[in-house]
Amino acid sequence: MSPYQVLARRYRPQTFADLVGQEGVVRTLRNAVLAGQVHHAYVFSGPRGVGKTTAARVLAKALNCEQGPTPDPCGECVPCREIADGTSMDVLEIDAASNRGIDSVRELREVARVLPVRDRFRVFILDEAHQLTGEAFNALLKILEEPPAHVVFVLASTEKHKFPATVLSRCQQLDFRPLPTALIAQRLREVAEREGFVLEEPAAQRLARASQGSLRDGLSLLDQVRAFAGAGPVNDQVVTEVLGLPPVEVLCALWRALCQGQASEALALLAERERQGDDLILLYHELMELLRVLVLATSNPETPWPYPAELQEELLASSAQLGLPNLLRMLSLAVQGRELLAAAPSPGLGVMVAVGKLTLWPRLQRVEALLAGGEVPLPAAALPEQREGGKVGASSPAEQFLEAVASELGATLAARLRSACQMKVAQDELELVLRGAPNATLKAVQEALPRLEELARAQGVASRVRLVVAEAEPTLMERVTADPRVQAVLQVFGGKVVKVEEGR
Ligand SMILES: [Zn+2]
């Protein structure tokens, strides 16, 4: 019996057609081979495990196949087989991480000058090429400036930005993309079928999410869960157990509690998970990952979605409502929270404190604004009543209205109004003055306007709601400093305004 070959190796793509998810790159390379216009140097950039060095090997086969050059190498001839096995004398795969110095590149230069041993082209595949030293890059640049006709360089890298611009400008740059989750899931199912074991659909989805765009990682994970499952089917339970992941439903519930600023809800959830034996630290990391994905997806709709498709709409809608600044605030709180994890007497306690703190983001937002100086718009509740002929009650109509907003339309909206809004009621009209409010707040309030009006009517506050958008008011300090008379004094005597007090 032959030794077990890991799936990632056994199912490594051997042709351009096998390279799933990189259609743009594949088309460019196929056309170049067909037209006989292959460049002397390529940069293949993109995340790990998406097929960069595999594509480089396929390109080498396309160039050196006995039947070639052809975009569809036969895979049977000696050059094709040797390239696939990594034993070809003319196709050299070099790990730049361990050969990063100038001597290695000089050696490379010598080899590059000599004609190929047998095949048409010498192909040099430099993996992790960004690790080369500055000197080595300079030596490489010398070869790229006058490349021998029979040489093709492929510089593969996860960090293209570390390449000198001079090197980049001499290369054709091809960007590899992370693979969509659906595509990885599909490939995993195909492999399972060919290997003759059962991979259930939710398990395939979860593995695909965990591999974060890397098919190679997906296949390695599939190896692990298959070994764990033994003769049984690979189902969601097996995958969750092997990966040690919290169910995605738990993450969603936690997210909802965060959005609403409900500490008690979040803590109850954590307590329940701890009781069930979950690793809360892992849960915390998954939560950070969720926040990261939401930040990315909110700022760029093209971001691949790693969670079940049916959750996308809800999660994206709630993050859009929160707005990017608040999401970033949450993410940064979550990252800071890791220190709490380290400092706590037990991991579970640390996670509880960190998550609890995270739920307080609406309040921290105001404290932050206060600490930053400047005049923070007063919460509506603190404003004097301007309702004509209004009765003096236990709590003001504005406060009551905000409470109604919180319970009917959500705590997030109420928090937004509270932090950025002044309210007054006059002539049966509720005027909401948003002063220097962030765009997300403006948008959320604007969208909620019809519902706010409905609520104002139902509460008997007013029958119309009017939104007034105002610039942030200059602070007293800014007003005084901008005064031409003050500026004249400063110009004559020098110095600066340290403190301004309002005269009474
Ligand atoms: Zn061949």
Short mmCIF file of C-alpha atoms and ligand atoms in Angstrom, two decimals:
data_model
loop_
_atom_site.label_atom_id
_atom_site.label_comp_id
_atom_site.label_asym_id
_atom_site.label_seq_id
_atom_site.Cartn_x
_atom_site.Cartn_y
_atom_site.Cartn_z
CA MET A 1 0.00 0.00 0.00
CA SER A 2 1.37 3.40 -0.95
CA PRO A 3 1.78 5.95 1.81
CA TYR A 4 -1.17 8.31 2.30
CA GLN A 5 -0.85 11.44 0.22
CA VAL A 6 -2.53 14.47 1.71
CA LEU A 7 -5.58 15.71 -0.19
CA ALA A 8 -4.10 19.16 -0.85
CA ARG A 9 -1.32 17.44 -2.80
CA ARG A 10 -3.35 14.77 -4.48
CA TYR A 11 -5.85 17.32 -5.76
CA ARG A 12 -3.38 20.02 -6.69
CA PRO A 13 -4.57 21.47 -10.02
CA GLN A 14 -2.55 20.20 -12.98
CA THR A 15 -4.07 22.31 -15.76
CA PHE A 16 -5.34 25.85 -16.21
CA ALA A 17 -8.88 24.45 -16.30
CA ASP A 18 -8.38 22.97 -12.80
CA LEU A 19 -7.44 26.35 -11.34
CA VAL A 20 -10.84 27.26 -9.96
CA GLY A 21 -11.67 30.79 -8.90
CA GLN A 22 -8.84 32.52 -10.79
CA GLU A 23 -10.48 32.93 -14.17
CA GLY A 24 -8.96 36.35 -14.93
CA VAL A 25 -5.41 35.19 -14.29
CA VAL A 26 -5.96 31.96 -16.20
CA ARG A 27 -7.31 33.76 -19.27
CA THR A 28 -4.32 36.14 -19.33
CA LEU A 29 -1.81 33.29 -19.09
CA ARG A 30 -3.57 31.06 -21.65
CA ASN A 31 -3.73 33.92 -24.15
CA ALA A 32 -0.07 34.75 -23.61
CA VAL A 33 0.96 31.13 -24.30
CA LEU A 34 -1.33 30.91 -27.36
CA ALA A 35 0.03 34.15 -28.81
CA GLY A 36 3.63 33.26 -27.97
CA GLN A 37 3.83 36.44 -25.89
CA VAL A 38 4.77 35.17 -22.48
CA HIS A 39 6.49 37.84 -20.39
CA HIS A 40 9.93 37.32 -18.92
CA ALA A 41 8.78 38.16 -15.44
CA TYR A 42 5.49 37.82 -13.60
CA VAL A 43 4.39 38.79 -10.15
CA PHE A 44 1.70 36.42 -8.85
CA SER A 45 0.28 38.10 -5.77
CA GLY A 46 -2.57 37.19 -3.47
CA PRO A 47 -3.39 35.47 -0.17
CA ARG A 48 -1.87 32.12 0.76
CA GLY A 49 -3.23 28.88 -0.60
CA VAL A 50 -5.11 30.30 -3.61
CA GLY A 51 -2.98 28.70 -6.33
CA LYS A 52 -0.06 31.06 -7.05
CA THR A 53 2.77 28.51 -7.24
CA THR A 54 0.39 25.95 -8.72
CA ALA A 55 -0.40 28.38 -11.54
CA ALA A 56 3.33 28.98 -12.00
CA ARG A 57 3.89 25.23 -12.43
CA VAL A 58 1.05 24.97 -14.92
CA LEU A 59 2.59 27.87 -16.85
CA ALA A 60 5.95 26.06 -16.85
CA LYS A 61 4.27 22.92 -18.21
CA ALA A 62 2.45 24.97 -20.85
CA LEU A 63 5.80 26.36 -22.00
CA ASN A 64 7.82 23.15 -21.82
CA CYS A 65 5.34 20.38 -22.71
CA GLU A 66 6.63 18.23 -25.56
CA GLN A 67 3.43 19.07 -27.45
CA GLY A 68 3.78 22.76 -26.68
CA PRO A 69 4.02 25.54 -26.10
CA THR A 70 0.34 25.00 -25.49
CA PRO A 71 -2.24 26.37 -23.04
CA ASP A 72 -3.31 22.75 -22.52
CA PRO A 73 -0.19 20.78 -21.57
CA CYS A 74 -0.55 17.01 -21.97
CA GLY A 75 0.48 16.08 -18.42
CA GLU A 76 1.92 12.80 -19.75
CA CYS A 77 5.26 13.68 -21.35
CA VAL A 78 8.53 13.66 -19.40
CA PRO A 79 8.77 17.46 -18.94
CA CYS A 80 5.12 17.65 -17.78
CA ARG A 81 5.57 14.83 -15.28
CA GLU A 82 8.89 16.14 -13.97
CA ILE A 83 7.46 19.62 -13.49
CA ALA A 84 4.47 18.17 -11.63
CA ASP A 85 6.84 16.17 -9.39
CA GLY A 86 9.15 19.13 -8.85
CA THR A 87 12.16 17.26 -10.32
CA SER A 88 12.65 19.19 -13.56
CA MET A 89 16.14 20.59 -14.10
CA ASP A 90 14.73 23.53 -16.02
CA VAL A 91 11.93 24.54 -13.71
CA LEU A 92 13.30 25.61 -10.36
CA GLU A 93 11.08 26.39 -7.40
CA ILE A 94 12.98 28.48 -4.89
CA ASP A 95 11.79 29.43 -1.43
CA ALA A 96 12.85 33.06 -1.19
CA ALA A 97 12.32 33.01 2.58
CA SER A 98 15.35 30.72 3.04
CA ASN A 99 17.34 32.01 0.04
CA ARG A 100 16.84 35.69 0.57
CA GLY A 101 20.40 36.97 0.28
CA ILE A 102 22.38 38.37 -2.59
CA ASP A 103 24.49 35.23 -3.02
CA SER A 104 21.44 33.14 -3.86
CA VAL A 105 20.34 35.68 -6.44
CA ARG A 106 23.87 35.86 -7.96
CA GLU A 107 23.80 32.10 -8.27
CA LEU A 108 20.41 32.39 -9.90
CA ARG A 109 21.86 34.87 -12.34
CA GLU A 110 24.56 32.41 -13.36
CA VAL A 111 22.03 29.64 -13.86
CA ALA A 112 19.72 31.97 -15.82
CA ARG A 113 22.50 32.74 -18.32
CA VAL A 114 22.96 29.09 -19.26
CA LEU A 115 20.60 27.58 -21.81
CA PRO A 116 17.94 25.18 -20.55
CA VAL A 117 19.18 21.62 -20.00
CA ARG A 118 16.49 20.02 -22.13
CA ASP A 119 13.35 22.12 -22.36
CA ARG A 120 12.51 25.34 -24.19
CA PHE A 121 12.44 27.60 -21.15
CA ARG A 122 14.10 27.95 -17.82
CA VAL A 123 11.35 28.87 -15.38
CA PHE A 124 12.27 30.25 -11.97
CA ILE A 125 9.49 30.24 -9.43
CA LEU A 126 10.43 32.38 -6.41
CA ASP A 127 7.99 31.68 -3.61
CA GLU A 128 7.45 34.39 -0.95
CA ALA A 129 9.63 36.65 -3.10
CA HIS A 130 8.95 39.72 -0.91
CA GLN A 131 11.40 38.20 1.60
CA LEU A 132 14.39 38.95 -0.62
CA THR A 133 16.83 41.50 0.79
CA GLY A 134 17.28 44.89 -0.84
CA GLU A 135 20.60 43.76 -2.33
CA ALA A 136 19.05 40.58 -3.68
CA PHE A 137 16.25 42.60 -5.27
CA ASN A 138 18.86 44.82 -6.94
CA ALA A 139 20.68 41.78 -8.32
CA LEU A 140 17.35 40.42 -9.55
CA LEU A 141 16.58 43.74 -11.17
CA LYS A 142 19.81 43.45 -13.22
CA ILE A 143 18.55 40.14 -14.69
CA LEU A 144 15.09 41.57 -15.31
CA GLU A 145 16.54 44.55 -17.15
CA GLU A 146 18.09 42.30 -19.78
CA PRO A 147 16.42 38.93 -19.43
CA PRO A 148 17.85 36.06 -21.52
CA ALA A 149 15.30 34.97 -24.15
CA HIS A 150 14.83 31.50 -22.65
CA VAL A 151 14.06 32.63 -19.10
CA VAL A 152 10.74 33.22 -17.32
CA PHE A 153 10.56 34.43 -13.73
CA VAL A 154 7.49 34.03 -11.57
CA LEU A 155 7.68 35.95 -8.31
CA ALA A 156 4.94 34.64 -6.05
CA SER A 157 4.08 36.68 -3.00
CA THR A 158 1.47 37.34 -0.35
CA GLU A 159 2.90 40.83 0.17
CA LYS A 160 3.43 42.54 -3.15
CA HIS A 161 3.62 45.97 -1.50
CA LYS A 162 7.05 45.00 -0.15
CA PHE A 163 8.51 44.77 -3.67
CA PRO A 164 10.62 47.69 -4.88
CA ALA A 165 8.75 49.71 -7.52
CA THR A 166 11.65 49.19 -9.92
CA VAL A 167 11.13 45.41 -9.82
CA LEU A 168 7.33 45.66 -10.07
CA SER A 169 7.60 47.88 -13.13
CA ARG A 170 9.56 45.15 -14.96
CA CYS A 171 6.97 42.46 -14.28
CA GLN A 172 3.50 41.69 -15.45
CA GLN A 173 1.42 41.70 -12.29
CA LEU A 174 -1.37 39.18 -11.85
CA ASP A 175 -3.53 39.32 -8.75
CA PHE A 176 -4.96 36.11 -7.34
CA ARG A 177 -8.16 36.36 -5.33
CA PRO A 178 -9.29 34.57 -2.22
CA LEU A 179 -11.70 31.86 -3.34
CA PRO A 180 -15.41 32.36 -2.63
CA THR A 181 -16.70 30.14 0.15
CA ALA A 182 -19.25 28.53 -2.18
CA LEU A 183 -16.54 27.50 -4.61
CA ILE A 184 -14.38 25.95 -1.88
CA ALA A 185 -17.39 24.09 -0.48
CA GLN A 186 -18.18 22.73 -3.93
CA ARG A 187 -14.59 21.60 -4.47
CA LEU A 188 -14.53 19.90 -1.05
CA ARG A 189 -17.72 18.01 -1.92
CA GLU A 190 -16.20 16.86 -5.22
CA VAL A 191 -13.06 15.64 -3.49
CA ALA A 192 -15.08 13.81 -0.82
CA GLU A 193 -17.10 12.11 -3.54
CA ARG A 194 -14.00 11.01 -5.40
CA GLU A 195 -12.45 9.76 -2.17
CA GLY A 196 -15.65 7.89 -1.38
CA PHE A 197 -16.70 9.40 1.94
CA VAL A 198 -19.78 11.36 2.97
CA LEU A 199 -19.37 15.09 3.50
CA GLU A 200 -22.64 16.66 4.58
CA GLU A 201 -23.56 20.04 3.15
CA PRO A 202 -23.46 22.14 6.37
CA ALA A 203 -20.08 20.58 7.17
CA ALA A 204 -18.75 21.49 3.72
CA GLN A 205 -19.97 25.07 4.23
CA ARG A 206 -18.39 25.39 7.64
CA LEU A 207 -15.06 23.97 6.46
CA ALA A 208 -15.12 26.34 3.52
CA ARG A 209 -15.72 29.31 5.85
CA ALA A 210 -12.93 28.23 8.15
CA SER A 211 -10.48 28.03 5.26
CA GLN A 212 -10.95 31.76 4.56
CA GLY A 213 -10.53 31.74 0.81
CA SER A 214 -7.71 29.19 0.69
CA LEU A 215 -8.52 25.94 -1.06
CA ARG A 216 -5.30 24.43 0.21
CA ASP A 217 -6.34 25.15 3.81
CA GLY A 218 -9.79 23.76 3.04
CA LEU A 219 -8.31 20.48 1.82
CA SER A 220 -6.00 20.24 4.86
CA LEU A 221 -8.98 20.73 7.16
CA LEU A 222 -10.88 18.10 5.21
CA ASP A 223 -7.99 15.69 5.90
CA GLN A 224 -8.29 16.40 9.63
CA VAL A 225 -12.04 16.02 9.95
CA ARG A 226 -12.05 12.90 7.82
CA ALA A 227 -9.48 11.28 10.09
CA PHE A 228 -11.55 12.29 13.12
CA ALA A 229 -14.80 10.98 11.66
CA GLY A 230 -13.28 7.57 10.87
CA ALA A 231 -15.75 5.44 8.95
CA GLY A 232 -18.68 7.74 9.81
CA PRO A 233 -19.95 10.67 7.78
CA VAL A 234 -18.29 14.06 8.09
CA ASN A 235 -21.10 16.18 9.47
CA ASP A 236 -21.40 19.62 11.02
CA GLN A 237 -20.95 18.26 14.53
CA VAL A 238 -17.64 16.62 13.63
CA VAL A 239 -16.37 19.80 12.00
CA THR A 240 -17.42 22.04 14.89
CA GLU A 241 -15.71 19.67 17.28
CA VAL A 242 -12.46 19.35 15.34
CA LEU A 243 -12.22 23.06 14.69
CA GLY A 244 -13.44 23.85 18.20
CA LEU A 245 -15.77 26.49 16.80
CA PRO A 246 -18.79 28.03 18.47
CA PRO A 247 -21.95 27.54 16.39
CA VAL A 248 -22.54 30.54 14.15
CA GLU A 249 -25.98 31.00 15.73
CA VAL A 250 -24.28 31.82 19.02
CA LEU A 251 -22.17 34.47 17.32
CA CYS A 252 -25.26 36.01 15.77
CA ALA A 253 -27.10 36.12 19.06
CA LEU A 254 -24.07 37.78 20.65
CA TRP A 255 -23.95 40.31 17.83
CA ARG A 256 -27.62 41.20 18.32
CA ALA A 257 -27.01 41.80 22.02
CA LEU A 258 -24.04 44.03 21.15
CA CYS A 259 -26.05 46.09 18.66
CA GLN A 260 -28.73 46.71 21.23
CA GLY A 261 -26.18 47.45 23.94
CA GLN A 262 -27.72 44.71 26.08
CA ALA A 263 -25.06 43.63 28.55
CA SER A 264 -27.33 41.27 30.50
CA GLU A 265 -28.32 39.41 27.35
CA ALA A 266 -24.72 39.00 26.22
CA LEU A 267 -23.54 37.82 29.63
CA ALA A 268 -26.37 35.29 29.94
CA LEU A 269 -25.36 33.90 26.57
CA LEU A 270 -21.74 33.53 27.61
CA ALA A 271 -22.71 31.87 30.88
CA GLU A 272 -24.81 29.36 28.95
CA ARG A 273 -21.97 28.58 26.53
CA GLU A 274 -19.55 28.11 29.40
CA ARG A 275 -22.01 25.74 31.04
CA GLN A 276 -22.09 23.76 27.80
CA GLY A 277 -18.34 23.45 27.95
CA ASP A 278 -17.43 25.89 25.17
CA ASP A 279 -14.04 27.52 25.08
CA LEU A 280 -14.97 31.16 25.68
CA ILE A 281 -11.61 32.44 24.45
CA LEU A 282 -12.25 30.81 21.09
CA LEU A 283 -15.71 32.32 21.08
CA TYR A 284 -14.19 35.73 21.72
CA HIS A 285 -11.81 35.30 18.78
CA GLU A 286 -14.68 34.26 16.54
CA LEU A 287 -16.56 37.37 17.67
CA MET A 288 -13.59 39.56 16.77
CA GLU A 289 -13.45 37.84 13.38
CA LEU A 290 -17.16 38.54 12.87
CA LEU A 291 -16.61 42.23 13.70
CA ARG A 292 -13.66 42.32 11.29
CA VAL A 293 -15.75 40.82 8.50
CA LEU A 294 -18.60 43.26 9.20
CA VAL A 295 -16.24 46.24 9.12
CA LEU A 296 -14.82 45.07 5.79
CA ALA A 297 -18.19 44.16 4.29
CA THR A 298 -19.70 47.49 5.36
CA SER A 299 -16.90 49.47 3.78
CA ASN A 300 -16.65 47.28 0.68
CA PRO A 301 -19.60 45.25 -0.61
CA GLU A 302 -17.20 43.08 -2.68
CA THR A 303 -15.80 41.51 0.49
CA PRO A 304 -16.26 37.73 0.39
CA TRP A 305 -18.93 36.60 2.83
CA PRO A 306 -17.66 33.73 4.98
CA TYR A 307 -20.89 32.96 6.90
CA PRO A 308 -24.08 31.21 5.83
CA ALA A 309 -25.75 33.19 3.04
CA GLU A 310 -29.05 33.33 4.91
CA LEU A 311 -27.41 35.44 7.64
CA GLN A 312 -25.90 37.97 5.27
CA GLU A 313 -28.90 40.24 4.90
CA GLU A 314 -29.62 40.56 8.61
CA LEU A 315 -26.02 41.04 9.66
CA LEU A 316 -25.22 43.55 6.95
CA ALA A 317 -28.41 45.52 7.57
CA SER A 318 -27.69 45.81 11.28
CA SER A 319 -24.08 46.85 10.66
CA ALA A 320 -25.13 49.40 8.06
CA GLN A 321 -27.52 50.87 10.59
CA LEU A 322 -24.75 51.09 13.15
CA GLY A 323 -22.46 52.73 10.63
CA LEU A 324 -18.76 52.26 9.98
CA PRO A 325 -17.50 54.58 12.78
CA ASN A 326 -19.42 52.61 15.41
CA LEU A 327 -18.32 49.28 13.93
CA LEU A 328 -14.71 50.40 14.04
CA ARG A 329 -15.22 51.55 17.60
CA MET A 330 -16.55 48.10 18.51
CA LEU A 331 -13.71 46.33 16.74
CA SER A 332 -11.15 48.47 18.49
CA LEU A 333 -12.84 47.81 21.86
CA ALA A 334 -12.77 44.10 21.04
CA VAL A 335 -9.05 44.24 20.26
CA GLN A 336 -8.38 46.17 23.47
CA GLY A 337 -10.47 43.56 25.27
CA ARG A 338 -7.78 40.96 24.63
CA GLU A 339 -5.74 42.59 27.38
CA LEU A 340 -8.60 41.93 29.78
CA LEU A 341 -8.52 38.28 28.72
CA ALA A 342 -4.86 38.05 29.60
CA ALA A 343 -5.21 39.88 32.92
CA ALA A 344 -8.27 38.05 34.26
CA PRO A 345 -7.86 35.30 36.89
CA SER A 346 -9.73 32.87 34.61
CA PRO A 347 -10.27 32.94 30.84
CA GLY A 348 -14.06 32.74 31.18
CA LEU A 349 -14.13 35.72 33.53
CA GLY A 350 -11.88 37.70 31.19
CA VAL A 351 -14.19 37.07 28.25
CA MET A 352 -17.22 38.10 30.30
CA VAL A 353 -15.61 41.39 31.27
CA ALA A 354 -14.40 42.06 27.73
CA VAL A 355 -17.76 41.27 26.12
CA GLY A 356 -19.63 43.16 28.85
CA LYS A 357 -17.50 46.20 28.15
CA LEU A 358 -18.15 45.79 24.45
CA THR A 359 -21.89 46.10 25.01
CA LEU A 360 -21.33 49.52 26.57
CA TRP A 361 -20.20 51.05 23.29
CA PRO A 362 -23.14 53.50 23.00
CA ARG A 363 -22.16 55.07 26.32
CA LEU A 364 -18.44 55.04 25.63
CA GLN A 365 -19.17 56.94 22.47
CA ARG A 366 -20.40 59.92 24.49
CA VAL A 367 -17.59 59.73 27.00
CA GLU A 368 -15.10 59.70 24.16
CA ALA A 369 -16.65 62.79 22.62
CA LEU A 370 -16.52 64.56 26.00
CA LEU A 371 -12.88 63.61 26.53
CA ALA A 372 -12.01 64.86 23.07
CA GLY A 373 -13.04 68.32 24.23
CA GLY A 374 -15.35 70.58 22.31
CA GLU A 375 -18.98 71.03 23.00
CA VAL A 376 -20.80 67.80 22.98
CA PRO A 377 -24.38 68.26 21.91
CA LEU A 378 -26.50 67.96 24.99
CA PRO A 379 -28.67 64.91 25.18
CA ALA A 380 -32.21 65.79 24.33
CA ALA A 381 -33.36 64.83 27.78
CA ALA A 382 -31.24 67.52 29.39
CA LEU A 383 -32.72 70.32 27.35
CA PRO A 384 -35.29 72.61 28.82
CA GLU A 385 -38.80 72.05 27.61
CA GLN A 386 -39.98 74.37 24.91
CA ARG A 387 -43.33 72.83 24.38
CA GLU A 388 -45.87 75.56 24.21
CA GLY A 389 -48.28 75.29 27.02
CA GLY A 390 -46.65 72.03 28.00
CA LYS A 391 -47.33 70.51 31.36
CA VAL A 392 -44.52 69.92 33.79
CA GLY A 393 -44.41 66.18 34.36
CA ALA A 394 -42.20 63.75 36.19
CA SER A 395 -40.06 63.27 33.09
CA SER A 396 -39.92 65.48 30.04
CA PRO A 397 -41.78 64.65 26.80
CA ALA A 398 -38.40 64.44 25.04
CA GLU A 399 -37.22 61.85 27.55
CA GLN A 400 -40.47 59.93 27.26
CA PHE A 401 -40.25 60.07 23.50
CA LEU A 402 -36.69 58.71 23.57
CA GLU A 403 -37.79 55.88 25.81
CA ALA A 404 -40.56 55.08 23.36
CA VAL A 405 -38.04 55.16 20.50
CA ALA A 406 -35.79 52.78 22.43
CA SER A 407 -38.55 50.27 23.03
CA GLU A 408 -40.35 50.59 19.68
CA LEU A 409 -37.60 51.34 17.18
CA GLY A 410 -34.51 50.00 18.90
CA ALA A 411 -31.91 51.14 21.40
CA THR A 412 -29.44 51.97 18.65
CA LEU A 413 -31.62 54.64 17.12
CA ALA A 414 -32.46 56.05 20.54
CA ALA A 415 -28.77 56.20 21.42
CA ARG A 416 -28.08 58.00 18.17
CA LEU A 417 -30.78 60.60 18.78
CA ARG A 418 -29.63 61.03 22.34
CA SER A 419 -26.02 61.63 21.39
CA ALA A 420 -26.41 63.85 18.34
CA CYS A 421 -29.74 65.50 18.61
CA GLN A 422 -31.47 68.43 20.17
CA MET A 423 -35.22 68.25 20.31
CA LYS A 424 -37.93 70.78 20.71
CA VAL A 425 -41.64 70.73 20.26
CA ALA A 426 -43.38 73.79 18.91
CA GLN A 427 -46.77 74.15 17.28
CA ASP A 428 -47.42 70.46 17.19
CA GLU A 429 -44.14 69.86 15.42
CA LEU A 430 -41.22 67.91 16.86
CA GLU A 431 -38.00 69.40 15.62
CA LEU A 432 -34.92 67.15 15.66
CA VAL A 433 -31.75 69.20 15.27
CA LEU A 434 -28.82 67.00 14.28
CA ARG A 435 -25.72 69.03 14.92
CA GLY A 436 -22.40 67.85 13.49
CA ALA A 437 -23.70 64.28 13.44
CA PRO A 438 -21.78 61.52 11.66
CA ASN A 439 -23.17 60.44 8.28
CA ALA A 440 -24.33 57.09 9.58
CA THR A 441 -26.48 58.84 12.17
CA LEU A 442 -27.90 61.21 9.58
CA LYS A 443 -28.75 58.33 7.31
CA ALA A 444 -30.27 56.19 10.06
CA VAL A 445 -32.41 59.06 11.37
CA GLN A 446 -33.49 60.07 7.89
CA GLU A 447 -34.53 56.52 7.12
CA ALA A 448 -36.38 56.23 10.39
CA LEU A 449 -38.19 59.55 9.96
CA PRO A 450 -41.57 58.11 8.88
CA ARG A 451 -41.53 55.71 11.82
CA LEU A 452 -40.46 58.47 14.20
CA GLU A 453 -43.36 60.58 13.03
CA GLU A 454 -45.76 57.71 13.50
CA LEU A 455 -44.41 57.18 17.00
CA ALA A 456 -44.57 60.88 17.85
CA ARG A 457 -48.23 60.85 16.87
CA ALA A 458 -48.97 57.70 18.81
CA GLN A 459 -47.28 59.17 21.88
CA GLY A 460 -49.16 62.44 21.54
CA VAL A 461 -45.90 64.38 21.35
CA ALA A 462 -46.54 66.08 18.04
CA SER A 463 -48.17 65.26 14.76
CA ARG A 464 -45.22 66.15 12.58
CA VAL A 465 -41.48 65.52 12.85
CA ARG A 466 -39.01 67.81 11.16
CA LEU A 467 -35.34 67.03 10.74
CA VAL A 468 -32.89 69.94 10.79
CA VAL A 469 -29.29 69.22 9.88
CA ALA A 470 -26.86 71.75 11.34
CA GLU A 471 -23.11 72.13 11.21
CA ALA A 472 -21.25 71.50 14.44
CA GLU A 473 -21.23 74.73 16.43
CA PRO A 474 -17.82 76.30 16.93
CA THR A 475 -16.71 76.10 20.52
CA LEU A 476 -16.38 79.23 22.62
CA MET A 477 -12.60 78.90 22.30
CA GLU A 478 -12.83 78.71 18.50
CA ARG A 479 -15.18 81.67 18.32
CA VAL A 480 -12.95 83.83 20.48
CA THR A 481 -9.71 82.84 18.75
CA ALA A 482 -11.23 83.61 15.35
CA ASP A 483 -12.25 87.11 16.40
CA PRO A 484 -10.16 89.67 14.40
CA ARG A 485 -9.60 91.83 17.49
CA VAL A 486 -8.20 88.88 19.44
CA GLN A 487 -6.03 87.93 16.47
CA ALA A 488 -4.63 91.46 16.29
CA VAL A 489 -3.70 91.34 19.97
CA LEU A 490 -2.05 87.96 19.53
CA GLN A 491 -0.08 89.25 16.56
CA VAL A 492 1.27 92.22 18.47
CA PHE A 493 2.02 90.54 21.75
CA GLY A 494 2.53 86.93 20.69
CA GLY A 495 1.29 84.15 22.95
CA LYS A 496 -1.89 82.12 22.69
CA VAL A 497 -5.34 81.93 24.16
CA VAL A 498 -5.25 79.49 27.05
CA LYS A 499 -8.65 79.81 28.62
CA VAL A 500 -11.88 81.50 27.74
CA GLU A 501 -14.61 82.22 30.24
CA GLU A 502 -18.03 83.50 29.45
CA GLY A 503 -18.76 86.81 31.18
CA ARG A 504 -22.02 86.97 33.05
ZN ZN B 1 3.38 17.43 -21.79
#
